[in-house]
């Protein structure tokens, strides 16, 4: 079955999910939300042995128009997930259940990728998303990145921090970026690396920039002014901003190097004024940037999702 249908994967409680679904509907293409947060309680998904044997709530979908993936909430630590009660009652059973959920959702989305359905973004690229490989892939592609080390080795931290300012942050996110101080380089403090590795990175002191790229085009660019090392929730201003063509071309190259159809690229200027790539987010938030920068990323995304119907 082939239909003029766009799948939006994520929770209806996420404003991005409902906004994308509504915007696609306004373009004359049906949009259906698959609630990845409530699954497997709902919706009911059945996959058969054929690649196009896909049913959601008894509706045969087959090869659809396109897919927008906001999140599949595949881990108890995923943003928006509250599995504290289940983890306290039976942590092992809960982790197994989330593993099964993750494989089912990966199977669902990968089927559409295999059939050639445009997926924004495919789960088949997830192995390139962890920062220790993402930054290395961007550097290999010839893109400027900050000097970084991911490690649980105290000696490696001391060597890296010698004679320069350094920031540190979790490898997978979840806490604010902070500057490394003398108190962090004590033997007692560094022993904590035995509990979890950490990202250490050269401190870049310039402004932050966010670029949204989709299918080989930059759809919006912003400058973010903040006095904080971590600009998130500390923005003094967010404004639409024209970056040089060379930087835009680099951003497009970064998204393509990671196998993505769309992404939000974070860059920051060093003391030499050169922009360096900090991250390519495969499911970036954008409604707040639209509101503050006067842009229409939502419209561009909905246009692209609906356009595949033709």
PDB file of C-alpha atoms in Angstrom:
ATOM      1  CA  UNK A   1       0.000   0.000   0.000  1.00  0.00           C
ATOM      2  CA  UNK A   2       1.290   3.458  -0.867  1.00  0.00           C
ATOM      3  CA  UNK A   3      -0.338   6.482   0.733  1.00  0.00           C
ATOM      4  CA  UNK A   4      -0.102  10.231   1.040  1.00  0.00           C
ATOM      5  CA  UNK A   5       0.735   9.901   4.687  1.00  0.00           C
ATOM      6  CA  UNK A   6       3.450  11.411   6.884  1.00  0.00           C
ATOM      7  CA  UNK A   7       4.370   9.644  10.112  1.00  0.00           C
ATOM      8  CA  UNK A   8       5.440  11.820  13.057  1.00  0.00           C
ATOM      9  CA  UNK A   9       7.189   9.756  15.721  1.00  0.00           C
ATOM     10  CA  UNK A  10       7.239  11.239  19.203  1.00  0.00           C
ATOM     11  CA  UNK A  11       4.990  12.236  22.067  1.00  0.00           C
ATOM     12  CA  UNK A  12       1.921  14.447  21.411  1.00  0.00           C
ATOM     13  CA  UNK A  13       2.968  16.189  24.639  1.00  0.00           C
ATOM     14  CA  UNK A  14       6.037  17.530  22.797  1.00  0.00           C
ATOM     15  CA  UNK A  15       5.083  20.836  21.108  1.00  0.00           C
ATOM     16  CA  UNK A  16       7.375  20.021  18.177  1.00  0.00           C
ATOM     17  CA  UNK A  17       5.461  16.825  17.438  1.00  0.00           C
ATOM     18  CA  UNK A  18       2.008  18.392  17.398  1.00  0.00           C
ATOM     19  CA  UNK A  19       3.281  21.473  15.514  1.00  0.00           C
ATOM     20  CA  UNK A  20       4.838  19.378  12.736  1.00  0.00           C
ATOM     21  CA  UNK A  21       1.734  17.183  12.439  1.00  0.00           C
ATOM     22  CA  UNK A  22      -0.545  20.244  12.209  1.00  0.00           C
ATOM     23  CA  UNK A  23       1.706  21.999   9.683  1.00  0.00           C
ATOM     24  CA  UNK A  24       1.844  18.916   7.434  1.00  0.00           C
ATOM     25  CA  UNK A  25      -1.956  18.645   7.611  1.00  0.00           C
ATOM     26  CA  UNK A  26      -2.272  22.277   6.535  1.00  0.00           C
ATOM     27  CA  UNK A  27      -0.416  21.292   3.356  1.00  0.00           C
ATOM     28  CA  UNK A  28      -3.075  18.781   2.385  1.00  0.00           C
ATOM     29  CA  UNK A  29      -1.195  15.662   3.498  1.00  0.00           C
ATOM     30  CA  UNK A  30      -2.416  13.467   6.320  1.00  0.00           C
ATOM     31  CA  UNK A  31      -0.112  13.274   9.330  1.00  0.00           C
ATOM     32  CA  UNK A  32      -0.327  10.490  11.898  1.00  0.00           C
ATOM     33  CA  UNK A  33       1.473  10.637  15.239  1.00  0.00           C
ATOM     34  CA  UNK A  34       3.019   7.426  16.524  1.00  0.00           C
ATOM     35  CA  UNK A  35       3.387   8.013  20.254  1.00  0.00           C
ATOM     36  CA  UNK A  36       6.851   6.652  21.023  1.00  0.00           C
ATOM     37  CA  UNK A  37       6.570   7.722  24.662  1.00  0.00           C
ATOM     38  CA  UNK A  38       3.487   5.632  25.472  1.00  0.00           C
ATOM     39  CA  UNK A  39       4.558   2.616  23.369  1.00  0.00           C
ATOM     40  CA  UNK A  40       4.208  -0.331  23.977  1.00  0.00           C
ATOM     41  CA  UNK A  41       1.020   0.422  25.932  1.00  0.00           C
ATOM     42  CA  UNK A  42      -0.172   2.257  22.828  1.00  0.00           C
ATOM     43  CA  UNK A  43      -0.238   2.350  19.855  1.00  0.00           C
ATOM     44  CA  UNK A  44      -0.600  -1.247  18.660  1.00  0.00           C
ATOM     45  CA  UNK A  45       2.126  -1.990  16.086  1.00  0.00           C
ATOM     46  CA  UNK A  46       2.366  -5.210  14.070  1.00  0.00           C
ATOM     47  CA  UNK A  47       5.237  -6.030  11.701  1.00  0.00           C
ATOM     48  CA  UNK A  48       5.092  -9.034   9.391  1.00  0.00           C
ATOM     49  CA  UNK A  49       7.807 -10.883   7.508  1.00  0.00           C
ATOM     50  CA  UNK A  50       7.467  -8.700   4.398  1.00  0.00           C
ATOM     51  CA  UNK A  51       9.303  -5.380   4.459  1.00  0.00           C
ATOM     52  CA  UNK A  52       6.074  -3.442   3.833  1.00  0.00           C
ATOM     53  CA  UNK A  53       3.971  -5.465   6.281  1.00  0.00           C
ATOM     54  CA  UNK A  54       3.438  -2.618   8.759  1.00  0.00           C
ATOM     55  CA  UNK A  55       0.236  -1.961  10.693  1.00  0.00           C
ATOM     56  CA  UNK A  56      -0.445   0.653  13.362  1.00  0.00           C
ATOM     57  CA  UNK A  57      -3.697   0.328  15.294  1.00  0.00           C
ATOM     58  CA  UNK A  58      -4.977  -2.135  12.647  1.00  0.00           C
ATOM     59  CA  UNK A  59      -4.259   0.304   9.810  1.00  0.00           C
ATOM     60  CA  UNK A  60      -2.016  -1.088   7.081  1.00  0.00           C
ATOM     61  CA  UNK A  61       0.583   1.543   6.254  1.00  0.00           C
ATOM     62  CA  UNK A  62       3.114  -0.056   3.919  1.00  0.00           C
ATOM     63  CA  UNK A  63       5.213   2.457   2.003  1.00  0.00           C
ATOM     64  CA  UNK A  64       4.235   5.901   3.217  1.00  0.00           C
ATOM     65  CA  UNK A  65       5.292   9.405   2.135  1.00  0.00           C
ATOM     66  CA  UNK A  66       7.908  10.386   4.736  1.00  0.00           C
ATOM     67  CA  UNK A  67       8.731  10.153   8.427  1.00  0.00           C
ATOM     68  CA  UNK A  68       9.744  12.771  10.982  1.00  0.00           C
ATOM     69  CA  UNK A  69      11.388  11.275  14.071  1.00  0.00           C
ATOM     70  CA  UNK A  70      11.388  13.503  17.109  1.00  0.00           C
ATOM     71  CA  UNK A  71      12.167  10.738  19.625  1.00  0.00           C
ATOM     72  CA  UNK A  72      11.503   7.066  20.290  1.00  0.00           C
ATOM     73  CA  UNK A  73      12.206   7.270  24.063  1.00  0.00           C
ATOM     74  CA  UNK A  74      14.176   4.035  23.958  1.00  0.00           C
ATOM     75  CA  UNK A  75      15.848   4.281  27.372  1.00  0.00           C
ATOM     76  CA  UNK A  76      14.698   5.034  30.937  1.00  0.00           C
ATOM     77  CA  UNK A  77      17.022   8.069  30.887  1.00  0.00           C
ATOM     78  CA  UNK A  78      15.523   9.505  27.688  1.00  0.00           C
ATOM     79  CA  UNK A  79      14.265  13.083  28.030  1.00  0.00           C
ATOM     80  CA  UNK A  80      10.592  13.069  28.988  1.00  0.00           C
ATOM     81  CA  UNK A  81      10.605   9.490  30.316  1.00  0.00           C
ATOM     82  CA  UNK A  82       9.650   8.795  33.931  1.00  0.00           C
ATOM     83  CA  UNK A  83      10.415   5.172  34.722  1.00  0.00           C
ATOM     84  CA  UNK A  84      11.449   5.719  38.337  1.00  0.00           C
ATOM     85  CA  UNK A  85       8.661   3.587  39.805  1.00  0.00           C
ATOM     86  CA  UNK A  86       9.282   0.717  37.412  1.00  0.00           C
ATOM     87  CA  UNK A  87      13.038   0.887  38.029  1.00  0.00           C
ATOM     88  CA  UNK A  88      12.560   0.776  41.802  1.00  0.00           C
ATOM     89  CA  UNK A  89      10.206  -2.187  41.552  1.00  0.00           C
ATOM     90  CA  UNK A  90      12.285  -4.250  39.098  1.00  0.00           C
ATOM     91  CA  UNK A  91      15.197  -2.496  37.388  1.00  0.00           C
ATOM     92  CA  UNK A  92      16.264  -5.558  35.407  1.00  0.00           C
ATOM     93  CA  UNK A  93      12.821  -6.236  33.953  1.00  0.00           C
ATOM     94  CA  UNK A  94      12.434  -2.538  33.112  1.00  0.00           C
ATOM     95  CA  UNK A  95      15.744  -2.384  31.246  1.00  0.00           C
ATOM     96  CA  UNK A  96      14.846  -5.518  29.293  1.00  0.00           C
ATOM     97  CA  UNK A  97      11.468  -4.034  28.369  1.00  0.00           C
ATOM     98  CA  UNK A  98      13.112  -0.830  27.124  1.00  0.00           C
ATOM     99  CA  UNK A  99      15.592  -2.869  25.105  1.00  0.00           C
ATOM    100  CA  UNK A 100      12.709  -4.707  23.424  1.00  0.00           C
ATOM    101  CA  UNK A 101      10.934  -1.426  22.763  1.00  0.00           C
ATOM    102  CA  UNK A 102      14.086   0.062  21.235  1.00  0.00           C
ATOM    103  CA  UNK A 103      14.566  -2.875  18.870  1.00  0.00           C
ATOM    104  CA  UNK A 104      10.916  -2.765  17.780  1.00  0.00           C
ATOM    105  CA  UNK A 105      11.030   0.964  17.021  1.00  0.00           C
ATOM    106  CA  UNK A 106      14.383   0.599  15.271  1.00  0.00           C
ATOM    107  CA  UNK A 107      12.909  -2.198  13.182  1.00  0.00           C
ATOM    108  CA  UNK A 108       9.876  -0.101  12.280  1.00  0.00           C
ATOM    109  CA  UNK A 109      11.825   2.968  11.214  1.00  0.00           C
ATOM    110  CA  UNK A 110      14.559   1.002   9.458  1.00  0.00           C
ATOM    111  CA  UNK A 111      11.978  -0.755   7.303  1.00  0.00           C
ATOM    112  CA  UNK A 112      10.891   2.555   5.852  1.00  0.00           C
ATOM    113  CA  UNK A 113      14.517   3.565   5.331  1.00  0.00           C
ATOM    114  CA  UNK A 114      15.143   0.283   3.524  1.00  0.00           C
ATOM    115  CA  UNK A 115      12.118   0.920   1.272  1.00  0.00           C
ATOM    116  CA  UNK A 116      13.483   4.324   0.318  1.00  0.00           C
ATOM    117  CA  UNK A 117      11.012   6.346   2.373  1.00  0.00           C
ATOM    118  CA  UNK A 118      12.649   9.653   3.416  1.00  0.00           C
ATOM    119  CA  UNK A 119      13.173   9.538   7.191  1.00  0.00           C
ATOM    120  CA  UNK A 120      14.144  12.696   9.101  1.00  0.00           C
ATOM    121  CA  UNK A 121      16.303  11.195  10.633  1.00  0.00           C
ATOM    122  CA  UNK A 122      16.935   7.465  10.135  1.00  0.00           C
ATOM    123  CA  UNK A 123      17.908   5.396  13.166  1.00  0.00           C
ATOM    124  CA  UNK A 124      20.443   3.594  10.985  1.00  0.00           C
ATOM    125  CA  UNK A 125      22.789   6.557  11.542  1.00  0.00           C
ATOM    126  CA  UNK A 126      22.695   6.386  15.343  1.00  0.00           C
ATOM    127  CA  UNK A 127      26.130   4.780  15.586  1.00  0.00           C
ATOM    128  CA  UNK A 128      27.584   8.084  14.320  1.00  0.00           C
ATOM    129  CA  UNK A 129      25.792  10.232  16.896  1.00  0.00           C
ATOM    130  CA  UNK A 130      27.859   9.658  20.088  1.00  0.00           C
ATOM    131  CA  UNK A 131      30.198  12.632  20.407  1.00  0.00           C
ATOM    132  CA  UNK A 132      33.429  10.598  20.587  1.00  0.00           C
ATOM    133  CA  UNK A 133      32.806   9.398  17.024  1.00  0.00           C
ATOM    134  CA  UNK A 134      30.815  12.370  15.694  1.00  0.00           C
ATOM    135  CA  UNK A 135      33.563  14.919  16.296  1.00  0.00           C
ATOM    136  CA  UNK A 136      36.141  12.540  14.810  1.00  0.00           C
ATOM    137  CA  UNK A 137      34.019  12.033  11.677  1.00  0.00           C
ATOM    138  CA  UNK A 138      33.661  15.800  11.234  1.00  0.00           C
ATOM    139  CA  UNK A 139      37.400  16.300  11.691  1.00  0.00           C
ATOM    140  CA  UNK A 140      38.131  13.562   9.172  1.00  0.00           C
ATOM    141  CA  UNK A 141      35.807  15.339   6.731  1.00  0.00           C
ATOM    142  CA  UNK A 142      38.073  18.403   6.971  1.00  0.00           C
ATOM    143  CA  UNK A 143      35.807  20.454   9.251  1.00  0.00           C
ATOM    144  CA  UNK A 144      37.202  22.543  12.131  1.00  0.00           C
ATOM    145  CA  UNK A 145      36.501  21.067  15.566  1.00  0.00           C
ATOM    146  CA  UNK A 146      37.779  21.950  19.046  1.00  0.00           C
ATOM    147  CA  UNK A 147      40.600  19.963  20.602  1.00  0.00           C
ATOM    148  CA  UNK A 148      38.887  17.356  22.747  1.00  0.00           C
ATOM    149  CA  UNK A 149      39.586  14.276  24.809  1.00  0.00           C
ATOM    150  CA  UNK A 150      37.042  11.789  26.148  1.00  0.00           C
ATOM    151  CA  UNK A 151      38.616   9.843  28.962  1.00  0.00           C
ATOM    152  CA  UNK A 152      38.557   8.170  32.362  1.00  0.00           C
ATOM    153  CA  UNK A 153      42.345   8.553  32.665  1.00  0.00           C
ATOM    154  CA  UNK A 154      43.444  11.202  35.220  1.00  0.00           C
ATOM    155  CA  UNK A 155      46.863  11.523  33.589  1.00  0.00           C
ATOM    156  CA  UNK A 156      45.281  12.225  30.206  1.00  0.00           C
ATOM    157  CA  UNK A 157      43.207  15.019  31.771  1.00  0.00           C
ATOM    158  CA  UNK A 158      46.253  16.611  33.376  1.00  0.00           C
ATOM    159  CA  UNK A 159      48.198  16.516  30.115  1.00  0.00           C
ATOM    160  CA  UNK A 160      45.270  17.953  28.162  1.00  0.00           C
ATOM    161  CA  UNK A 161      44.643  20.790  30.641  1.00  0.00           C
ATOM    162  CA  UNK A 162      48.267  21.840  30.955  1.00  0.00           C
ATOM    163  CA  UNK A 163      48.650  25.525  30.106  1.00  0.00           C
ATOM    164  CA  UNK A 164      45.169  26.285  28.791  1.00  0.00           C
ATOM    165  CA  UNK A 165      41.545  26.819  29.745  1.00  0.00           C
ATOM    166  CA  UNK A 166      39.380  23.731  29.454  1.00  0.00           C
ATOM    167  CA  UNK A 167      35.694  22.929  29.862  1.00  0.00           C
ATOM    168  CA  UNK A 168      34.192  19.604  30.864  1.00  0.00           C
ATOM    169  CA  UNK A 169      30.772  18.032  30.322  1.00  0.00           C
ATOM    170  CA  UNK A 170      29.051  14.631  30.204  1.00  0.00           C
ATOM    171  CA  UNK A 171      29.658  12.562  27.095  1.00  0.00           C
ATOM    172  CA  UNK A 172      25.950  11.945  26.473  1.00  0.00           C
ATOM    173  CA  UNK A 173      24.639  15.215  27.928  1.00  0.00           C
ATOM    174  CA  UNK A 174      22.358  15.811  30.863  1.00  0.00           C
ATOM    175  CA  UNK A 175      24.358  18.422  32.789  1.00  0.00           C
ATOM    176  CA  UNK A 176      25.653  21.928  32.176  1.00  0.00           C
ATOM    177  CA  UNK A 177      29.099  22.570  30.721  1.00  0.00           C
ATOM    178  CA  UNK A 178      31.595  23.912  33.285  1.00  0.00           C
ATOM    179  CA  UNK A 179      35.131  25.267  33.235  1.00  0.00           C
ATOM    180  CA  UNK A 180      37.830  23.030  34.649  1.00  0.00           C
ATOM    181  CA  UNK A 181      39.443  24.575  37.721  1.00  0.00           C
ATOM    182  CA  UNK A 182      42.401  23.700  39.968  1.00  0.00           C
ATOM    183  CA  UNK A 183      40.009  21.987  42.382  1.00  0.00           C
ATOM    184  CA  UNK A 184      39.025  19.591  39.594  1.00  0.00           C
ATOM    185  CA  UNK A 185      42.617  18.488  39.064  1.00  0.00           C
ATOM    186  CA  UNK A 186      43.190  17.171  42.584  1.00  0.00           C
ATOM    187  CA  UNK A 187      43.891  13.472  43.001  1.00  0.00           C
ATOM    188  CA  UNK A 188      40.651  12.992  44.949  1.00  0.00           C
ATOM    189  CA  UNK A 189      38.556  14.686  42.288  1.00  0.00           C
ATOM    190  CA  UNK A 190      40.195  12.882  39.369  1.00  0.00           C
ATOM    191  CA  UNK A 191      39.597   9.508  41.030  1.00  0.00           C
ATOM    192  CA  UNK A 192      35.890  10.040  40.293  1.00  0.00           C
ATOM    193  CA  UNK A 193      36.655   9.326  36.631  1.00  0.00           C
ATOM    194  CA  UNK A 194      36.657   5.665  37.646  1.00  0.00           C
ATOM    195  CA  UNK A 195      32.880   6.013  37.956  1.00  0.00           C
ATOM    196  CA  UNK A 196      32.258   7.496  34.508  1.00  0.00           C
ATOM    197  CA  UNK A 197      34.329   8.977  31.665  1.00  0.00           C
ATOM    198  CA  UNK A 198      33.996  12.685  30.889  1.00  0.00           C
ATOM    199  CA  UNK A 199      34.408  15.025  27.911  1.00  0.00           C
ATOM    200  CA  UNK A 200      37.237  17.589  28.217  1.00  0.00           C
ATOM    201  CA  UNK A 201      37.494  20.277  25.547  1.00  0.00           C
ATOM    202  CA  UNK A 202      39.394  23.464  24.847  1.00  0.00           C
ATOM    203  CA  UNK A 203      37.440  26.533  25.966  1.00  0.00           C
ATOM    204  CA  UNK A 204      36.125  28.633  23.086  1.00  0.00           C
ATOM    205  CA  UNK A 205      35.321  32.176  24.198  1.00  0.00           C
ATOM    206  CA  UNK A 206      33.432  33.598  21.197  1.00  0.00           C
ATOM    207  CA  UNK A 207      29.737  33.763  20.340  1.00  0.00           C
ATOM    208  CA  UNK A 208      27.636  30.675  19.697  1.00  0.00           C
ATOM    209  CA  UNK A 209      25.901  29.957  16.403  1.00  0.00           C
ATOM    210  CA  UNK A 210      23.137  27.539  15.434  1.00  0.00           C
ATOM    211  CA  UNK A 211      22.534  26.462  11.839  1.00  0.00           C
ATOM    212  CA  UNK A 212      19.633  24.299  10.643  1.00  0.00           C
ATOM    213  CA  UNK A 213      20.310  22.275   7.492  1.00  0.00           C
ATOM    214  CA  UNK A 214      17.913  20.103   5.562  1.00  0.00           C
ATOM    215  CA  UNK A 215      18.467  18.028   2.415  1.00  0.00           C
ATOM    216  CA  UNK A 216      21.542  19.979   1.388  1.00  0.00           C
ATOM    217  CA  UNK A 217      20.248  23.459   2.238  1.00  0.00           C
ATOM    218  CA  UNK A 218      20.602  25.777   5.219  1.00  0.00           C
ATOM    219  CA  UNK A 219      17.083  26.817   6.235  1.00  0.00           C
ATOM    220  CA  UNK A 220      18.003  29.119   9.147  1.00  0.00           C
ATOM    221  CA  UNK A 221      21.082  30.517  10.898  1.00  0.00           C
ATOM    222  CA  UNK A 222      21.327  32.234  14.283  1.00  0.00           C
ATOM    223  CA  UNK A 223      23.814  34.003  16.507  1.00  0.00           C
ATOM    224  CA  UNK A 224      23.394  33.380  20.225  1.00  0.00           C
ATOM    225  CA  UNK A 225      24.917  35.885  22.625  1.00  0.00           C
ATOM    226  CA  UNK A 226      25.539  34.683  26.173  1.00  0.00           C
ATOM    227  CA  UNK A 227      28.075  35.390  28.883  1.00  0.00           C
ATOM    228  CA  UNK A 228      27.763  31.817  30.161  1.00  0.00           C
ATOM    229  CA  UNK A 229      29.977  28.961  29.058  1.00  0.00           C
ATOM    230  CA  UNK A 230      26.802  26.931  28.450  1.00  0.00           C
ATOM    231  CA  UNK A 231      24.362  29.199  26.613  1.00  0.00           C
ATOM    232  CA  UNK A 232      21.331  26.948  27.101  1.00  0.00           C
ATOM    233  CA  UNK A 233      18.736  28.849  29.154  1.00  0.00           C
ATOM    234  CA  UNK A 234      21.312  31.638  29.523  1.00  0.00           C
ATOM    235  CA  UNK A 235      20.779  33.400  26.196  1.00  0.00           C
ATOM    236  CA  UNK A 236      20.997  37.186  26.242  1.00  0.00           C
ATOM    237  CA  UNK A 237      19.863  37.366  22.629  1.00  0.00           C
ATOM    238  CA  UNK A 238      19.041  35.022  19.747  1.00  0.00           C
ATOM    239  CA  UNK A 239      18.943  36.606  16.328  1.00  0.00           C
ATOM    240  CA  UNK A 240      18.765  35.483  12.738  1.00  0.00           C
ATOM    241  CA  UNK A 241      22.261  35.940  11.342  1.00  0.00           C
ATOM    242  CA  UNK A 242      23.931  35.548   7.946  1.00  0.00           C
ATOM    243  CA  UNK A 243      27.056  33.400   8.070  1.00  0.00           C
ATOM    244  CA  UNK A 244      29.642  33.285   5.259  1.00  0.00           C
ATOM    245  CA  UNK A 245      28.891  30.936   2.377  1.00  0.00           C
ATOM    246  CA  UNK A 246      31.965  28.913   3.288  1.00  0.00           C
ATOM    247  CA  UNK A 247      30.593  28.178   6.760  1.00  0.00           C
ATOM    248  CA  UNK A 248      27.163  27.274   5.377  1.00  0.00           C
ATOM    249  CA  UNK A 249      28.794  24.849   2.947  1.00  0.00           C
ATOM    250  CA  UNK A 250      30.683  23.316   5.871  1.00  0.00           C
ATOM    251  CA  UNK A 251      27.437  22.883   7.819  1.00  0.00           C
ATOM    252  CA  UNK A 252      25.791  21.103   4.894  1.00  0.00           C
ATOM    253  CA  UNK A 253      28.866  18.892   4.614  1.00  0.00           C
ATOM    254  CA  UNK A 254      28.716  18.082   8.332  1.00  0.00           C
ATOM    255  CA  UNK A 255      25.107  16.894   8.150  1.00  0.00           C
ATOM    256  CA  UNK A 256      25.840  14.782   5.083  1.00  0.00           C
ATOM    257  CA  UNK A 257      28.993  13.295   6.648  1.00  0.00           C
ATOM    258  CA  UNK A 258      26.845  11.933   9.467  1.00  0.00           C
ATOM    259  CA  UNK A 259      24.258  10.433   7.108  1.00  0.00           C
ATOM    260  CA  UNK A 260      21.480  12.796   8.189  1.00  0.00           C
ATOM    261  CA  UNK A 261      18.720  14.468   6.216  1.00  0.00           C
ATOM    262  CA  UNK A 262      18.436  17.317   8.666  1.00  0.00           C
ATOM    263  CA  UNK A 263      20.166  18.592  11.761  1.00  0.00           C
ATOM    264  CA  UNK A 264      20.905  21.496  14.062  1.00  0.00           C
ATOM    265  CA  UNK A 265      24.584  22.417  14.058  1.00  0.00           C
ATOM    266  CA  UNK A 266      26.158  24.180  17.033  1.00  0.00           C
ATOM    267  CA  UNK A 267      29.317  26.196  16.378  1.00  0.00           C
ATOM    268  CA  UNK A 268      31.393  28.503  18.521  1.00  0.00           C
ATOM    269  CA  UNK A 269      34.141  30.957  17.718  1.00  0.00           C
ATOM    270  CA  UNK A 270      37.593  30.647  19.230  1.00  0.00           C
ATOM    271  CA  UNK A 271      39.915  33.495  20.145  1.00  0.00           C
ATOM    272  CA  UNK A 272      41.118  33.487  16.532  1.00  0.00           C
ATOM    273  CA  UNK A 273      37.560  34.128  15.307  1.00  0.00           C
ATOM    274  CA  UNK A 274      37.394  30.758  13.565  1.00  0.00           C
ATOM    275  CA  UNK A 275      34.145  28.816  14.009  1.00  0.00           C
ATOM    276  CA  UNK A 276      34.446  25.247  15.245  1.00  0.00           C
ATOM    277  CA  UNK A 277      31.850  22.492  15.170  1.00  0.00           C
ATOM    278  CA  UNK A 278      30.641  21.441  18.609  1.00  0.00           C
ATOM    279  CA  UNK A 279      27.727  19.178  17.686  1.00  0.00           C
ATOM    280  CA  UNK A 280      25.269  18.131  15.011  1.00  0.00           C
ATOM    281  CA  UNK A 281      21.956  17.362  16.707  1.00  0.00           C
ATOM    282  CA  UNK A 282      19.886  14.842  14.753  1.00  0.00           C
ATOM    283  CA  UNK A 283      16.613  15.907  16.394  1.00  0.00           C
ATOM    284  CA  UNK A 284      17.016  19.578  17.256  1.00  0.00           C
ATOM    285  CA  UNK A 285      14.392  21.754  18.891  1.00  0.00           C
ATOM    286  CA  UNK A 286      13.455  24.702  16.700  1.00  0.00           C
ATOM    287  CA  UNK A 287      10.192  26.326  17.835  1.00  0.00           C
ATOM    288  CA  UNK A 288      11.991  28.591  20.295  1.00  0.00           C
ATOM    289  CA  UNK A 289      14.449  29.709  17.617  1.00  0.00           C
ATOM    290  CA  UNK A 290      11.565  30.456  15.234  1.00  0.00           C
ATOM    291  CA  UNK A 291       9.857  32.549  17.905  1.00  0.00           C
ATOM    292  CA  UNK A 292      12.948  34.548  18.840  1.00  0.00           C
ATOM    293  CA  UNK A 293      14.568  34.818  15.418  1.00  0.00           C
ATOM    294  CA  UNK A 294      11.475  35.441  13.281  1.00  0.00           C
ATOM    295  CA  UNK A 295      12.253  32.410  11.103  1.00  0.00           C
ATOM    296  CA  UNK A 296      10.058  29.575   9.847  1.00  0.00           C
ATOM    297  CA  UNK A 297      11.976  26.343  10.332  1.00  0.00           C
ATOM    298  CA  UNK A 298       8.691  24.611  11.105  1.00  0.00           C
ATOM    299  CA  UNK A 299       7.300  25.610   7.716  1.00  0.00           C
ATOM    300  CA  UNK A 300      10.439  24.480   5.903  1.00  0.00           C
ATOM    301  CA  UNK A 301      10.330  21.083   7.606  1.00  0.00           C
ATOM    302  CA  UNK A 302       6.620  20.607   6.938  1.00  0.00           C
ATOM    303  CA  UNK A 303       7.092  21.638   3.297  1.00  0.00           C
ATOM    304  CA  UNK A 304       9.820  19.043   2.856  1.00  0.00           C
ATOM    305  CA  UNK A 305       7.895  16.251   4.573  1.00  0.00           C
ATOM    306  CA  UNK A 306       4.745  16.934   2.545  1.00  0.00           C
ATOM    307  CA  UNK A 307       6.595  17.456  -0.748  1.00  0.00           C
ATOM    308  CA  UNK A 308       7.543  13.789  -0.888  1.00  0.00           C
ATOM    309  CA  UNK A 309       3.861  12.979  -1.391  1.00  0.00           C
ATOM    310  CA  UNK A 310       4.120  14.242  -4.955  1.00  0.00           C
TER     311      UNK A 310
END
